[in-house]
Short mmCIF file of C-alpha atoms in Angstrom, two decimals:
data_model
loop_
_atom_site.label_atom_id
_atom_site.label_comp_id
_atom_site.label_asym_id
_atom_site.label_seq_id
_atom_site.Cartn_x
_atom_site.Cartn_y
_atom_site.Cartn_z
CA ASP X 1 11.15 -0.81 -16.85
CA ALA X 2 11.98 -3.73 -14.59
CA GLY X 3 14.06 -6.06 -16.50
CA ILE X 4 11.25 -8.61 -17.80
CA THR X 5 10.97 -10.21 -20.59
CA GLN X 6 8.91 -13.14 -21.94
CA SER X 7 9.14 -15.29 -24.78
CA PRO X 8 7.51 -16.22 -27.22
CA ARG X 9 5.69 -13.54 -27.67
CA HIS X 10 3.02 -14.69 -29.92
CA LYS X 11 2.90 -18.45 -30.22
CA VAL X 12 0.01 -20.83 -31.97
CA THR X 13 0.10 -24.35 -30.92
CA GLU X 14 -2.51 -27.41 -31.77
CA THR X 15 -4.43 -28.76 -28.72
CA GLY X 16 -2.95 -31.94 -26.78
CA THR X 17 0.67 -30.56 -27.26
CA PRO X 18 2.92 -28.95 -24.63
CA VAL X 19 3.67 -25.51 -24.30
CA THR X 20 6.58 -23.41 -22.37
CA LEU X 21 6.38 -20.26 -21.69
CA ARG X 22 9.66 -18.23 -19.87
CA CYS X 23 9.52 -15.16 -18.24
CA HIS X 24 13.07 -13.83 -17.23
CA GLN X 25 13.91 -11.23 -15.12
CA THR X 26 17.69 -9.23 -14.48
CA GLU X 27 17.12 -7.57 -11.18
CA ASN X 28 16.73 -11.18 -8.53
CA HIS X 29 13.92 -10.10 -7.43
CA ARG X 30 12.05 -12.95 -5.12
CA TYR X 31 8.60 -13.04 -6.10
CA MET X 32 7.27 -13.92 -9.66
CA TYR X 33 4.01 -14.51 -11.06
CA TRP X 34 2.28 -15.74 -14.04
CA TYR X 35 -1.57 -14.49 -14.80
CA ARG X 36 -3.63 -14.73 -17.96
CA GLN X 37 -5.51 -12.44 -18.91
CA ASP X 38 -9.06 -13.29 -21.76
CA PRO X 39 -11.04 -10.75 -23.54
CA GLY X 40 -12.52 -8.04 -21.92
CA HIS X 41 -11.33 -9.40 -18.01
CA GLY X 42 -9.00 -8.38 -15.45
CA LEU X 43 -5.65 -10.61 -14.70
CA ARG X 44 -6.23 -13.48 -13.09
CA LEU X 45 -3.34 -15.36 -11.12
CA ILE X 46 -2.11 -18.82 -12.13
CA HIS X 47 1.06 -19.38 -10.07
CA TYR X 48 3.85 -17.83 -8.25
CA SER X 49 6.80 -18.17 -6.80
CA TYR X 50 8.68 -16.93 -3.59
CA GLY X 51 11.89 -18.40 -4.32
CA VAL X 52 13.90 -20.88 -6.16
CA LYS X 53 12.16 -24.15 -6.27
CA ASP X 54 9.56 -22.50 -3.97
CA THR X 55 6.10 -22.15 -6.02
CA ASP X 56 2.12 -22.04 -4.93
CA LYS X 57 -1.05 -22.05 -6.57
CA GLY X 58 -3.24 -19.34 -7.86
CA GLU X 59 -6.72 -19.13 -8.68
CA VAL X 60 -6.64 -20.80 -12.17
CA SER X 61 -4.28 -23.28 -12.03
CA ASP X 62 -5.62 -26.25 -13.21
CA GLY X 63 -3.88 -27.22 -16.36
CA TYR X 64 -1.05 -25.79 -15.94
CA SER X 65 2.10 -25.85 -14.01
CA VAL X 66 5.17 -23.89 -12.99
CA SER X 67 8.84 -23.95 -12.08
CA ARG X 68 11.83 -21.93 -11.01
CA SER X 69 15.26 -23.29 -11.01
CA LYS X 70 17.00 -20.43 -10.76
CA THR X 71 15.64 -16.89 -9.53
CA GLU X 72 15.78 -15.03 -12.82
CA ASP X 73 13.58 -17.37 -14.56
CA PHE X 74 9.99 -18.89 -14.01
CA LEU X 75 8.71 -20.94 -16.83
CA LEU X 76 5.05 -22.00 -17.30
CA THR X 77 4.01 -25.13 -18.91
CA LEU X 78 0.95 -25.84 -20.37
CA GLU X 79 0.89 -30.22 -20.09
CA SER X 80 -1.57 -30.27 -23.03
CA ALA X 81 -3.03 -27.55 -24.48
CA THR X 82 -6.50 -26.82 -24.67
CA SER X 83 -8.74 -24.63 -26.23
CA SER X 84 -9.62 -22.58 -23.29
CA GLN X 85 -6.15 -21.82 -22.62
CA THR X 86 -5.73 -19.21 -25.44
CA SER X 87 -5.17 -15.99 -23.74
CA VAL X 88 -2.34 -13.70 -23.11
CA TYR X 89 -0.18 -14.74 -20.69
CA PHE X 90 1.50 -11.69 -18.44
CA CYS X 91 4.32 -12.72 -15.92
CA ALA X 92 5.32 -10.31 -12.91
CA ILE X 93 7.80 -9.55 -10.11
CA SER X 94 7.15 -8.02 -7.06
CA VAL X 95 9.52 -4.74 -5.74
CA TRP X 96 9.40 -3.56 -2.46
CA SER X 97 8.48 0.15 -2.44
CA GLY X 98 10.58 1.42 0.36
CA GLY X 99 8.99 0.81 3.18
CA SER X 100 5.47 0.96 2.76
CA SER X 101 4.39 -2.32 0.22
CA TYR X 102 5.32 -3.75 -2.73
CA GLU X 103 4.98 -3.09 -6.55
CA GLN X 104 4.22 -5.34 -9.34
CA TYR X 105 5.72 -4.69 -12.55
CA PHE X 106 4.80 -6.48 -15.80
CA GLY X 107 6.40 -8.42 -18.90
CA PRO X 108 4.64 -7.33 -22.19
CA GLY X 109 2.72 -10.56 -22.27
CA THR X 110 2.99 -14.03 -24.68
CA ARG X 111 -0.28 -14.20 -26.55
CA LEU X 112 -0.94 -18.22 -27.09
CA THR X 113 -3.87 -19.50 -29.48
CA VAL X 114 -4.54 -23.34 -28.95
CA THR X 115 -6.15 -24.33 -32.14
CA ASP T 1 -9.59 -10.17 0.02
CA ALA T 2 -12.00 -7.67 -0.09
CA LYS T 3 -13.74 -6.51 -3.28
CA THR T 4 -13.68 -2.95 -5.07
CA THR T 5 -16.65 -1.71 -7.39
CA GLN T 6 -15.66 0.51 -9.79
CA PRO T 7 -17.49 1.85 -12.60
CA ASN T 8 -17.12 0.22 -16.39
CA SER T 9 -16.31 3.25 -18.06
CA MET T 10 -15.54 6.86 -18.35
CA GLU T 11 -14.76 9.38 -20.37
CA SER T 12 -12.76 12.90 -20.32
CA ASN T 13 -11.28 16.00 -22.81
CA GLU T 14 -7.63 16.02 -23.13
CA GLU T 15 -6.32 18.37 -20.35
CA GLU T 16 -9.01 18.46 -17.99
CA PRO T 17 -8.74 16.15 -14.83
CA VAL T 18 -9.93 13.42 -14.32
CA HIS T 19 -11.42 11.52 -10.82
CA LEU T 20 -11.88 7.59 -10.86
CA PRO T 21 -13.94 6.41 -8.15
CA CYS T 22 -13.65 3.34 -6.40
CA ASN T 23 -15.88 1.68 -3.71
CA HIS T 24 -14.50 -1.19 -1.03
CA SER T 25 -17.06 -0.82 1.51
CA THR T 26 -15.26 -4.08 3.21
CA ILE T 27 -12.11 -3.20 3.16
CA SER T 28 -10.13 -4.14 6.49
CA GLY T 29 -7.42 -2.07 8.60
CA THR T 30 -4.62 -3.67 6.96
CA ASP T 31 -5.69 -3.04 3.60
CA TYR T 32 -3.41 -0.97 1.22
CA ILE T 33 -5.22 0.72 -1.91
CA HIS T 34 -3.40 0.30 -5.35
CA TRP T 35 -4.24 1.41 -8.17
CA TYR T 36 -2.74 0.01 -11.63
CA ARG T 37 -3.46 1.07 -15.34
CA GLN T 38 -3.25 -1.31 -18.35
CA LEU T 39 -2.36 0.48 -21.64
CA PRO T 40 -3.95 -1.57 -25.39
CA SER T 41 -2.04 -4.31 -25.60
CA GLN T 42 0.48 -4.05 -22.76
CA GLY T 43 0.71 -5.36 -19.13
CA PRO T 44 -0.64 -3.73 -16.10
CA GLU T 45 1.63 -0.83 -14.76
CA TYR T 46 1.87 0.43 -10.65
CA VAL T 47 0.23 4.04 -10.46
CA ILE T 48 0.08 4.46 -6.67
CA HIS T 49 -0.94 3.04 -3.53
CA GLY T 50 -1.79 4.53 -0.62
CA LEU T 51 -3.03 3.47 3.23
CA THR T 52 -5.12 6.47 5.05
CA SER T 53 -3.45 9.54 3.75
CA ASN T 54 -3.82 11.52 0.34
CA VAL T 55 -1.10 10.55 -1.68
CA ASN T 56 0.90 12.49 -4.70
CA ASN T 57 3.13 11.28 -7.01
CA ARG T 58 4.29 12.02 -10.83
CA MET T 59 1.72 10.00 -12.13
CA ALA T 60 -1.38 10.88 -9.98
CA SER T 61 -3.30 11.52 -6.53
CA LEU T 62 -5.41 8.92 -4.38
CA ALA T 63 -7.40 10.84 -2.31
CA ILE T 64 -9.03 8.19 0.56
CA ALA T 65 -12.12 8.89 1.83
CA GLU T 66 -11.92 9.36 5.89
CA ASP T 67 -13.72 5.79 6.71
CA ARG T 68 -11.65 4.36 3.85
CA LYS T 69 -14.74 2.85 2.39
CA SER T 70 -13.99 4.51 -1.23
CA SER T 71 -10.89 6.43 -2.98
CA THR T 72 -10.68 8.31 -5.67
CA LEU T 73 -7.32 8.60 -8.19
CA ILE T 74 -7.07 12.03 -9.60
CA LEU T 75 -5.30 12.70 -13.35
CA HIS T 76 -5.02 16.10 -13.06
CA ARG T 77 -4.81 17.04 -16.66
CA ALA T 78 -5.61 14.11 -18.96
CA THR T 79 -3.98 13.48 -21.82
CA LEU T 80 -4.48 10.82 -24.76
CA ARG T 81 -1.92 8.41 -23.22
CA ASP T 82 -3.84 8.01 -20.31
CA ALA T 83 -6.34 6.07 -22.15
CA ALA T 84 -6.15 2.94 -20.73
CA VAL T 85 -8.06 0.34 -17.82
CA TYR T 86 -7.79 1.33 -14.72
CA TYR T 87 -7.67 -0.98 -11.23
CA CYS T 88 -8.42 -0.57 -7.75
CA ILE T 89 -6.92 -3.33 -6.01
CA LEU T 90 -6.78 -3.99 -2.24
CA ARG T 91 -3.83 -5.54 -0.72
CA ASP T 92 -3.53 -7.00 2.37
CA ARG T 93 -0.15 -6.13 4.15
CA ARG T 94 -0.05 -8.13 7.22
CA GLY T 95 3.58 -10.09 7.56
CA GLY T 96 2.85 -13.74 7.61
CA TRP T 97 0.95 -13.78 4.25
CA GLU T 98 3.19 -11.54 2.79
CA GLU T 99 6.50 -13.43 3.33
CA THR T 100 5.05 -16.16 0.30
CA SER T 101 3.11 -14.47 -1.99
CA GLY T 102 5.00 -11.34 -2.02
CA SER T 103 2.43 -8.96 -3.21
CA ARG T 104 -0.58 -11.52 -4.57
CA LEU T 105 -3.16 -8.85 -6.74
CA THR T 106 -6.43 -9.64 -7.16
CA PHE T 107 -7.96 -7.95 -10.30
CA GLY T 108 -11.61 -6.85 -10.88
CA GLU T 109 -12.31 -5.95 -14.58
CA GLY T 110 -11.42 -2.10 -13.77
CA THR T 111 -12.74 1.08 -15.72
CA GLN T 112 -11.81 2.03 -19.11
CA LEU T 113 -10.76 5.66 -19.25
CA THR T 114 -11.63 7.10 -22.74
CA VAL T 115 -9.95 10.52 -23.22
CA ASN T 116 -11.19 12.70 -25.73
CA PRO T 117 -9.04 15.52 -27.99
#
Protein backbone atom coordinates (compact mmCIF):
# COMPACT_ATOMS: atom_id res chain seq x y z
CA ASP A 1 0.00 0.00 0.00
CA ALA A 2 1.63 3.25 -1.14
CA GLY A 3 -0.89 5.51 0.58
CA ILE A 4 -2.99 6.20 -2.51
CA THR A 5 -6.68 6.92 -2.18
CA GLN A 6 -9.21 7.80 -4.83
CA SER A 7 -12.54 9.55 -4.42
CA PRO A 8 -15.26 8.92 -5.13
CA ARG A 9 -15.01 5.16 -5.53
CA HIS A 10 -18.23 4.98 -7.49
CA LYS A 11 -20.12 7.66 -9.38
CA VAL A 12 -23.09 7.76 -11.71
CA THR A 13 -23.58 10.96 -13.66
CA GLU A 14 -25.53 12.24 -16.62
CA THR A 15 -24.21 13.07 -20.04
CA GLY A 16 -23.04 16.67 -20.27
CA THR A 17 -22.31 17.19 -16.60
CA PRO A 18 -18.82 18.00 -15.28
CA VAL A 19 -17.11 15.39 -13.11
CA THR A 20 -13.94 15.61 -11.04
CA LEU A 21 -12.10 12.60 -9.69
CA ARG A 22 -9.51 13.00 -6.98
CA CYS A 23 -6.33 11.08 -6.33
CA HIS A 24 -4.53 11.63 -3.04
CA GLN A 25 -1.13 10.32 -1.96
CA THR A 26 0.52 10.65 1.41
CA GLU A 27 4.21 10.13 0.54
CA ASN A 28 5.14 13.20 -1.57
CA HIS A 29 6.00 11.28 -4.72
CA ARG A 30 6.79 13.41 -7.75
CA TYR A 31 5.09 11.41 -10.50
CA MET A 32 1.36 10.74 -10.66
CA TYR A 33 -0.78 9.24 -13.42
CA TRP A 34 -4.39 8.78 -14.46
CA TYR A 35 -5.37 5.68 -16.44
CA ARG A 36 -8.69 4.36 -17.66
CA GLN A 37 -9.60 0.73 -18.10
CA ASP A 38 -12.45 -0.54 -20.21
CA PRO A 39 -13.86 -4.10 -20.06
CA GLY A 40 -11.48 -6.69 -21.41
CA HIS A 41 -8.68 -4.20 -21.99
CA GLY A 42 -5.49 -3.10 -20.40
CA LEU A 43 -5.00 0.33 -18.91
CA ARG A 44 -4.57 3.39 -21.10
CA LEU A 45 -2.80 6.53 -19.93
CA ILE A 46 -4.90 9.71 -19.87
CA HIS A 47 -2.59 12.31 -18.30
CA TYR A 48 0.37 12.36 -16.00
CA SER A 49 2.14 14.82 -13.76
CA TYR A 50 5.83 15.22 -12.97
CA GLY A 51 5.45 17.89 -10.33
CA VAL A 52 3.20 20.62 -8.99
CA LYS A 53 1.59 22.39 -11.95
CA ASP A 54 3.58 20.18 -14.37
CA THR A 55 1.38 17.88 -16.39
CA ASP A 56 1.37 16.24 -19.81
CA LYS A 57 -0.98 14.29 -22.03
CA GLY A 58 -1.13 10.55 -22.39
CA GLU A 59 -2.54 8.50 -25.23
CA VAL A 60 -6.25 9.12 -24.57
CA SER A 61 -6.38 12.69 -23.24
CA ASP A 62 -9.22 14.09 -25.38
CA GLY A 63 -12.15 15.17 -23.19
CA TYR A 64 -10.08 15.19 -20.00
CA SER A 65 -8.13 17.83 -18.11
CA VAL A 66 -5.99 17.56 -14.99
CA SER A 67 -4.64 19.79 -12.29
CA ARG A 68 -2.01 19.42 -9.62
CA SER A 69 -1.84 22.40 -7.29
CA LYS A 70 -0.11 20.50 -4.51
CA THR A 71 2.09 17.42 -4.43
CA GLU A 72 -0.41 15.14 -2.76
CA ASP A 73 -3.42 15.71 -5.00
CA PHE A 74 -3.93 15.01 -8.70
CA LEU A 75 -7.38 15.86 -10.06
CA LEU A 76 -8.94 14.50 -13.23
CA THR A 77 -11.83 16.49 -14.72
CA LEU A 78 -14.31 15.51 -17.37
CA GLU A 79 -15.59 18.91 -18.48
CA SER A 80 -18.72 17.47 -20.11
CA ALA A 81 -19.10 13.77 -19.50
CA THR A 82 -20.04 11.46 -22.38
CA SER A 83 -21.14 7.83 -22.37
CA SER A 84 -17.81 6.84 -23.94
CA GLN A 85 -16.13 7.96 -20.73
CA THR A 86 -17.88 5.26 -18.74
CA SER A 87 -14.92 3.35 -17.38
CA VAL A 88 -12.86 2.46 -14.35
CA TYR A 89 -10.27 5.12 -13.58
CA PHE A 90 -7.03 4.31 -11.82
CA CYS A 91 -4.56 6.70 -10.31
CA ALA A 92 -0.93 5.69 -9.89
CA ILE A 93 2.35 6.99 -8.55
CA SER A 94 5.93 6.13 -9.49
CA VAL A 95 8.47 5.12 -6.89
CA TRP A 96 12.18 4.82 -7.62
CA SER A 97 13.11 1.22 -6.87
CA GLY A 98 16.54 1.85 -5.45
CA GLY A 99 18.91 1.96 -8.35
CA SER A 100 17.44 0.31 -11.40
CA SER A 101 13.96 1.50 -12.31
CA TYR A 102 10.67 2.95 -11.22
CA GLU A 103 7.78 0.89 -9.91
CA GLN A 104 4.22 2.08 -10.20
CA TYR A 105 1.69 1.74 -7.42
CA PHE A 106 -1.99 2.01 -8.16
CA GLY A 107 -5.00 3.25 -6.28
CA PRO A 108 -8.18 1.20 -5.81
CA GLY A 109 -9.96 2.74 -8.80
CA THR A 110 -13.08 4.82 -9.40
CA ARG A 111 -15.96 3.28 -11.31
CA LEU A 112 -17.66 6.01 -13.34
CA THR A 113 -20.91 5.47 -15.19
CA VAL A 114 -22.22 8.16 -17.55
CA THR A 115 -25.89 7.71 -18.42
CA ASP B 1 7.73 1.82 -26.92
CA ALA B 2 8.55 -1.67 -28.14
CA LYS B 3 5.58 -4.04 -28.09
CA THR B 4 5.06 -7.30 -26.26
CA THR B 5 3.07 -10.40 -27.16
CA GLN B 6 1.44 -12.61 -24.54
CA PRO B 7 -1.05 -15.46 -24.74
CA ASN B 8 -4.59 -14.33 -23.99
CA SER B 9 -5.12 -16.94 -21.31
CA MET B 10 -3.43 -19.74 -19.40
CA GLU B 11 -4.58 -22.27 -16.87
CA SER B 12 -2.80 -23.92 -13.99
CA ASN B 13 -3.48 -26.09 -11.00
CA GLU B 14 -3.01 -24.97 -7.45
CA GLU B 15 0.46 -25.62 -5.97
CA GLU B 16 1.99 -26.26 -9.39
CA PRO B 17 4.53 -23.97 -11.08
CA VAL B 18 3.32 -21.56 -13.73
CA HIS B 19 5.40 -20.20 -16.59
CA LEU B 20 3.94 -17.11 -18.24
CA PRO B 21 5.68 -16.27 -21.54
CA CYS B 22 6.22 -12.89 -23.14
CA ASN B 23 7.74 -12.15 -26.54
CA HIS B 24 9.39 -8.81 -27.20
CA SER B 25 11.40 -9.27 -30.38
CA THR B 26 11.87 -5.51 -30.96
CA ILE B 27 13.25 -4.79 -27.50
CA SER B 28 15.99 -2.18 -27.40
CA GLY B 29 19.11 -2.25 -25.28
CA THR B 30 17.68 0.37 -22.94
CA ASP B 31 14.34 -1.35 -22.25
CA TYR B 32 13.58 -2.84 -18.87
CA ILE B 33 11.15 -5.78 -18.76
CA HIS B 34 8.41 -5.18 -16.17
CA TRP B 35 5.64 -7.48 -15.01
CA TYR B 36 2.49 -6.31 -13.30
CA ARG B 37 -0.61 -8.23 -12.36
CA GLN B 38 -4.18 -7.19 -11.76
CA LEU B 39 -6.36 -9.13 -9.37
CA PRO B 40 -10.13 -8.97 -9.91
CA SER B 41 -11.62 -5.57 -9.07
CA GLN B 42 -8.26 -4.10 -8.07
CA GLY B 43 -5.63 -1.86 -9.57
CA PRO B 44 -2.51 -3.42 -11.05
CA GLU B 45 0.34 -4.32 -8.74
CA TYR B 46 4.05 -4.52 -9.46
CA VAL B 47 5.48 -8.05 -9.61
CA ILE B 48 9.07 -7.91 -10.84
CA HIS B 49 11.39 -6.30 -13.38
CA GLY B 50 14.73 -7.01 -14.99
CA LEU B 51 17.14 -5.91 -17.67
CA THR B 52 19.43 -8.78 -18.66
CA SER B 53 19.92 -11.19 -15.78
CA ASN B 54 17.34 -13.46 -14.22
CA VAL B 55 15.68 -11.94 -11.16
CA ASN B 56 14.01 -13.38 -8.10
CA ASN B 57 11.85 -11.80 -5.46
CA ARG B 58 9.32 -13.00 -2.91
CA MET B 59 6.51 -13.02 -5.47
CA ALA B 60 8.07 -14.57 -8.55
CA SER B 61 11.11 -15.16 -10.75
CA LEU B 62 11.85 -13.57 -14.08
CA ALA B 63 13.82 -15.54 -16.64
CA ILE B 64 15.18 -13.46 -19.52
CA ALA B 65 16.39 -15.06 -22.72
CA GLU B 66 20.01 -14.46 -23.66
CA ASP B 67 19.01 -12.40 -26.70
CA ARG B 68 16.37 -10.58 -24.57
CA LYS B 69 13.70 -11.17 -27.19
CA SER B 70 11.56 -13.12 -24.76
CA SER B 71 11.06 -13.55 -21.05
CA THR B 72 9.12 -15.81 -18.71
CA LEU B 73 7.47 -14.97 -15.43
CA ILE B 74 7.62 -17.95 -13.10
CA LEU B 75 5.26 -18.48 -10.19
CA HIS B 76 6.82 -21.34 -8.29
CA ARG B 77 3.67 -22.62 -6.58
CA ALA B 78 0.44 -21.15 -7.84
CA THR B 79 -2.26 -20.34 -5.33
CA LEU B 80 -5.87 -19.38 -5.93
CA ARG B 81 -4.89 -15.82 -5.07
CA ASP B 82 -2.56 -15.75 -8.09
CA ALA B 83 -5.53 -15.83 -10.47
CA ALA B 84 -5.16 -12.48 -12.24
CA VAL B 85 -4.30 -10.76 -15.50
CA TYR B 86 -0.53 -10.61 -15.92
CA TYR B 87 0.99 -7.80 -17.98
CA CYS B 88 4.45 -7.86 -19.53
CA ILE B 89 5.60 -4.30 -20.24
CA LEU B 90 8.76 -2.80 -21.68
CA ARG B 91 9.95 0.49 -20.26
CA ASP B 92 12.73 2.62 -21.69
CA ARG B 93 15.20 3.70 -19.04
CA ARG B 94 16.83 6.49 -21.01
CA GLY B 95 17.46 9.38 -18.67
CA GLY B 96 16.12 12.36 -20.57
CA TRP B 97 12.78 10.73 -21.16
CA GLU B 98 12.54 9.62 -17.59
CA GLU B 99 12.80 13.18 -16.30
CA THR B 100 9.21 14.02 -17.09
CA SER B 101 7.41 10.73 -17.38
CA GLY B 102 8.90 8.93 -14.43
CA SER B 103 7.79 5.48 -15.35
CA ARG B 104 5.22 5.73 -18.06
CA LEU B 105 3.80 2.27 -18.69
CA THR B 106 2.04 1.08 -21.82
CA PHE B 107 -0.27 -1.81 -20.99
CA GLY B 108 -1.27 -4.47 -23.49
CA GLU B 109 -4.13 -6.87 -22.84
CA GLY B 110 -2.09 -9.31 -20.78
CA THR B 111 -2.57 -12.98 -19.95
CA GLN B 112 -5.56 -14.08 -17.89
CA LEU B 113 -4.30 -16.76 -15.52
CA THR B 114 -6.85 -19.20 -14.11
CA VAL B 115 -5.79 -21.34 -11.16
CA ASN B 116 -7.78 -24.49 -10.55
CA PRO B 117 -8.12 -25.88 -7.01
